[in-house]
Short mmCIF file of C-alpha atoms in Angstrom, two decimals:
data_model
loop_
_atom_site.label_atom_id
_atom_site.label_comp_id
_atom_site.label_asym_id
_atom_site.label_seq_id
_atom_site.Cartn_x
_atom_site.Cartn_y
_atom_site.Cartn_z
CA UNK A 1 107.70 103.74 83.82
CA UNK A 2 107.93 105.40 87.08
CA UNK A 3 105.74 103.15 90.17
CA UNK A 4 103.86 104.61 92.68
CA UNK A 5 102.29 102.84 95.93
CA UNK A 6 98.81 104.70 96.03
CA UNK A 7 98.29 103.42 100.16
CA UNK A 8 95.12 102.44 100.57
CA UNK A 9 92.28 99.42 100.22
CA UNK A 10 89.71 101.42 98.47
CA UNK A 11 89.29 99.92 94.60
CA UNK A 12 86.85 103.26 94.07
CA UNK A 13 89.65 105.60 94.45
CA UNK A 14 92.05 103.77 93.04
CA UNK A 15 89.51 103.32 89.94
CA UNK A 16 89.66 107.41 89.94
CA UNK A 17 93.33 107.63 89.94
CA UNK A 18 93.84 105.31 87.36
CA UNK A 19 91.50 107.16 85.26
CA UNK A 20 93.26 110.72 86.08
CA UNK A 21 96.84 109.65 85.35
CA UNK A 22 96.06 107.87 82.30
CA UNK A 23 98.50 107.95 79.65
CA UNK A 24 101.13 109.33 81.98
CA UNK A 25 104.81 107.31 82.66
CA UNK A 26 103.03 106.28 85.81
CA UNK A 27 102.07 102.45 87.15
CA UNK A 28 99.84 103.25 90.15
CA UNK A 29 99.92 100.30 92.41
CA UNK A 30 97.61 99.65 95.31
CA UNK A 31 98.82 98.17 98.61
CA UNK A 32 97.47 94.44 97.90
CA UNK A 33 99.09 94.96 94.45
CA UNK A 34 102.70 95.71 96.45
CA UNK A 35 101.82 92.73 98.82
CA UNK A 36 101.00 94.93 101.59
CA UNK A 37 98.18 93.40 103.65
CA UNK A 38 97.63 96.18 106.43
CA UNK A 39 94.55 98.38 106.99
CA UNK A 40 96.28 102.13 108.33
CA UNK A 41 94.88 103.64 110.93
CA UNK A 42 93.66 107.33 110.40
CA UNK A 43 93.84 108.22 113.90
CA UNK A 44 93.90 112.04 113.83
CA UNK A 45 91.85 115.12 113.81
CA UNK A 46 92.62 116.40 110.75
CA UNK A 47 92.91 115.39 106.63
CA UNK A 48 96.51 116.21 106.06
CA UNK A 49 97.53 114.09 109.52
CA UNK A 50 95.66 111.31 108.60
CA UNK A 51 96.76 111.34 104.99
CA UNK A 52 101.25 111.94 105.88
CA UNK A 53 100.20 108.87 108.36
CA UNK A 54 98.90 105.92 105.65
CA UNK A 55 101.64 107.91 103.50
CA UNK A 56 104.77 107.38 106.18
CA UNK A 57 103.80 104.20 107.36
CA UNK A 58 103.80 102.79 103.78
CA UNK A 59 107.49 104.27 103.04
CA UNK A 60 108.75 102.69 106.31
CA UNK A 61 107.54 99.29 105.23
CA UNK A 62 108.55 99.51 101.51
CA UNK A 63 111.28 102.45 101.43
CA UNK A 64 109.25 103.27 97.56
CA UNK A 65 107.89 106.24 96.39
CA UNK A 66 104.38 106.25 97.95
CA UNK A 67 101.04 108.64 98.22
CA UNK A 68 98.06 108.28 99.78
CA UNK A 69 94.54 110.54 100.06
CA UNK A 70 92.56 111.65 102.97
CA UNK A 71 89.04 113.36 101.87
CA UNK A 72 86.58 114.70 103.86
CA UNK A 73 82.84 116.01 102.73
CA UNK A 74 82.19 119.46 104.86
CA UNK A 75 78.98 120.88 105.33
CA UNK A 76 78.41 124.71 106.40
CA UNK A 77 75.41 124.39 108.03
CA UNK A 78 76.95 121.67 110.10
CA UNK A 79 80.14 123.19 111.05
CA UNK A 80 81.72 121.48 108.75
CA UNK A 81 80.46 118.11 109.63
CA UNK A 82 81.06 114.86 109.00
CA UNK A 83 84.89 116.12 108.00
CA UNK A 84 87.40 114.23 109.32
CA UNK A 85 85.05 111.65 110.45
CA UNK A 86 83.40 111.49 106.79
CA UNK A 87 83.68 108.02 106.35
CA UNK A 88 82.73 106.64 109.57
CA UNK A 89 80.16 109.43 110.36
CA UNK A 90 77.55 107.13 111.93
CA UNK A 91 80.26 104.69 113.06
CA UNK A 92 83.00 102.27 112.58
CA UNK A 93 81.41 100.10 110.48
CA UNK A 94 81.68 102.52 107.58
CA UNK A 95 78.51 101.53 105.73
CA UNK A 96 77.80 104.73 103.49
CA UNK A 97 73.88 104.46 103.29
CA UNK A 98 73.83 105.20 106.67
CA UNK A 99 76.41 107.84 107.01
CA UNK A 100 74.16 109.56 104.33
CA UNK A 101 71.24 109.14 106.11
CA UNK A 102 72.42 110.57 109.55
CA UNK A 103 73.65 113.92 107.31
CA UNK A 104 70.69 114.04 105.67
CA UNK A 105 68.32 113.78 109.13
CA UNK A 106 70.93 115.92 110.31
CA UNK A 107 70.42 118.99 106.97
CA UNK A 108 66.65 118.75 107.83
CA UNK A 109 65.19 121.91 108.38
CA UNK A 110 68.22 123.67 106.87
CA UNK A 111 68.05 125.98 104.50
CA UNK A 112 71.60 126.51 103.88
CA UNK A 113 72.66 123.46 102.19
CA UNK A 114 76.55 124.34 101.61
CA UNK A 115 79.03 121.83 101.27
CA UNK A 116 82.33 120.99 99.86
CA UNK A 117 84.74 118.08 99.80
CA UNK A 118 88.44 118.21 100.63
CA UNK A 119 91.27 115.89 99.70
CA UNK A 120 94.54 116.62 100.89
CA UNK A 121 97.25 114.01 98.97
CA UNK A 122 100.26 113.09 100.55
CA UNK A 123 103.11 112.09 98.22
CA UNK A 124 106.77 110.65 99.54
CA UNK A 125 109.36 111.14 97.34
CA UNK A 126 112.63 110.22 98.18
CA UNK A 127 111.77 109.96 101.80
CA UNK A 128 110.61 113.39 101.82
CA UNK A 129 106.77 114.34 102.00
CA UNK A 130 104.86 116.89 99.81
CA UNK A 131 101.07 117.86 100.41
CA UNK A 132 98.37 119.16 98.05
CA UNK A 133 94.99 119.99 98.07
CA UNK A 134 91.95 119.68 95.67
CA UNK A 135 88.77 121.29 97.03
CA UNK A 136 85.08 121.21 95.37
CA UNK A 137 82.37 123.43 96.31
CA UNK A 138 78.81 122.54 96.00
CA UNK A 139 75.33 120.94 97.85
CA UNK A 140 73.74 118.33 99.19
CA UNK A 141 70.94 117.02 97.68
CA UNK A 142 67.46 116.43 100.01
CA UNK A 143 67.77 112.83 98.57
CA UNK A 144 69.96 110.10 97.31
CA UNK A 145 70.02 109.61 93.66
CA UNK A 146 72.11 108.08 90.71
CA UNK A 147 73.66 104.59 91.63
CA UNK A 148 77.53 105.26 90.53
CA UNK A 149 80.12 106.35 92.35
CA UNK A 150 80.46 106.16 96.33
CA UNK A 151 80.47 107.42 99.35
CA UNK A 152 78.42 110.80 99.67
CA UNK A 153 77.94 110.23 95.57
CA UNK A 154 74.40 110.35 95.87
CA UNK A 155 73.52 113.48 97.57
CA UNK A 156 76.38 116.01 96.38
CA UNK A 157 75.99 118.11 93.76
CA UNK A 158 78.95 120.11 92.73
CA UNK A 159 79.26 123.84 91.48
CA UNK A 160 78.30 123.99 87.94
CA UNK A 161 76.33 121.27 87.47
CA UNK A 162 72.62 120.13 88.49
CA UNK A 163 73.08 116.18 89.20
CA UNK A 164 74.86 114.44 92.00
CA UNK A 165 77.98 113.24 91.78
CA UNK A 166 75.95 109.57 91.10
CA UNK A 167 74.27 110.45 88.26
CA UNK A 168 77.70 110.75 86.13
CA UNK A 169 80.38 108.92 84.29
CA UNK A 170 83.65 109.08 85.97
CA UNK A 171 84.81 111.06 83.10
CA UNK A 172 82.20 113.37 84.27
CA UNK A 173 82.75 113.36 88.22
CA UNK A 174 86.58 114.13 87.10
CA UNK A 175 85.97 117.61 85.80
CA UNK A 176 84.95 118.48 89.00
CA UNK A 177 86.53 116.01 91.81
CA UNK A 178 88.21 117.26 94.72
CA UNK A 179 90.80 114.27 94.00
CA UNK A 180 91.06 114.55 90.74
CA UNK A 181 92.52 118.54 91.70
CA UNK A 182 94.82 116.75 94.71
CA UNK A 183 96.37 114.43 92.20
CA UNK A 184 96.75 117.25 89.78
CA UNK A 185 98.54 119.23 91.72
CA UNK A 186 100.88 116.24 92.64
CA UNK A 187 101.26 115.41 88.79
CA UNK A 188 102.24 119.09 88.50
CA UNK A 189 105.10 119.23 90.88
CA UNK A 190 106.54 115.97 89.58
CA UNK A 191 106.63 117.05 86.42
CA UNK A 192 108.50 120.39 87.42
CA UNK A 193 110.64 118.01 89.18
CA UNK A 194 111.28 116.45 85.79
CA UNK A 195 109.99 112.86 87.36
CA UNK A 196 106.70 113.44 84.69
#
């Protein structure tokens, strides 16, 4: 069975990965699983930087086969606000209750209610990196509800379905999630590459 470093602290995502490569000749390992003990940086302005940067620093430490994810929740009406800056939207402290509550004060008085996440996966393979994306289109909500999930759970709703992201199973969040499409795409290419 083939390991994988999946960099980063996050047990939510890791939760959603797990779930999404079930059954496949994959172990996905987190970083405190591989004994690494760092928090990355995501210094940059954009998804893909941040995400090759938790990726390359992770292969320079282990030399192993290693991905990582960088999402960001982008709203029209806000020029594509929080973005980048999703998870500390309403600062470093990255508490998400309040993050959602300066988008929401922020959507008031919009009509236009557009959003979509991003996540752009970084996978290093042999020292050499490969990107993919997984978008999904939707809205936010005018209030939080549901209780699973995390992050902007509560207040999207995506494309094709009338409850937030909160208010479903993981089994249900993965038809739609922006990861979920990221990690497929990855899953794709290693099996052409005859790794899957």
């Amino acid at each position: 069975m083939q390991q994988l470093i999946f960099a980063t602290n996050n047990l939510h995502k890791t939760e959603e990965v797990r779930a999404i490569t079930a059954g496949l000749p994959y172990h996905i390992i987190t970083l405190k699983e591989a004994g690494i003990e760092i928090d990355i940086p995501e210094p940059h302005d954009t998804l893909e930087e941040n995400a090759s940067e938790k990726s390359n620093v992770i292969y320079r430490l282990t030399q192993k086969n290693c991905f990582s994810e960088d999402t960001g929740l982008e709203v029209e009406a806000l020029n594509g606000e929080p973005g980048v800056k999703s998870a500390r939207y309403a600062g470093d402290e990255r508490i998400f209750d309040k993050n959602i509550e300066k988008l929401l004060k922020n959507l008031k008085g919009h009509s236009n209610r557009k959003a979509r996440f991003r996540a752009v996966v970084s996978l290093i393979l042999e020292g050499k990196e490969y990107q993919f994306e997984g978008i999904c289109n939707g809205i936010i909500a005018e209030a939080p509800q549901g209780s699973s999930g995390f992050g902007y759970d509560p207040v999207f709703i995506p494309d094709g379905d009338t409850r937030c992201f909160a208010e479903m199973t993981l089994a249900e969040k993965n038809q739609y999630n922006h990861r979920r499409k990221a990690i497929d795409g990855m899953l794709q290419f290693l099996k052409q590459r005859h790794i899957l």
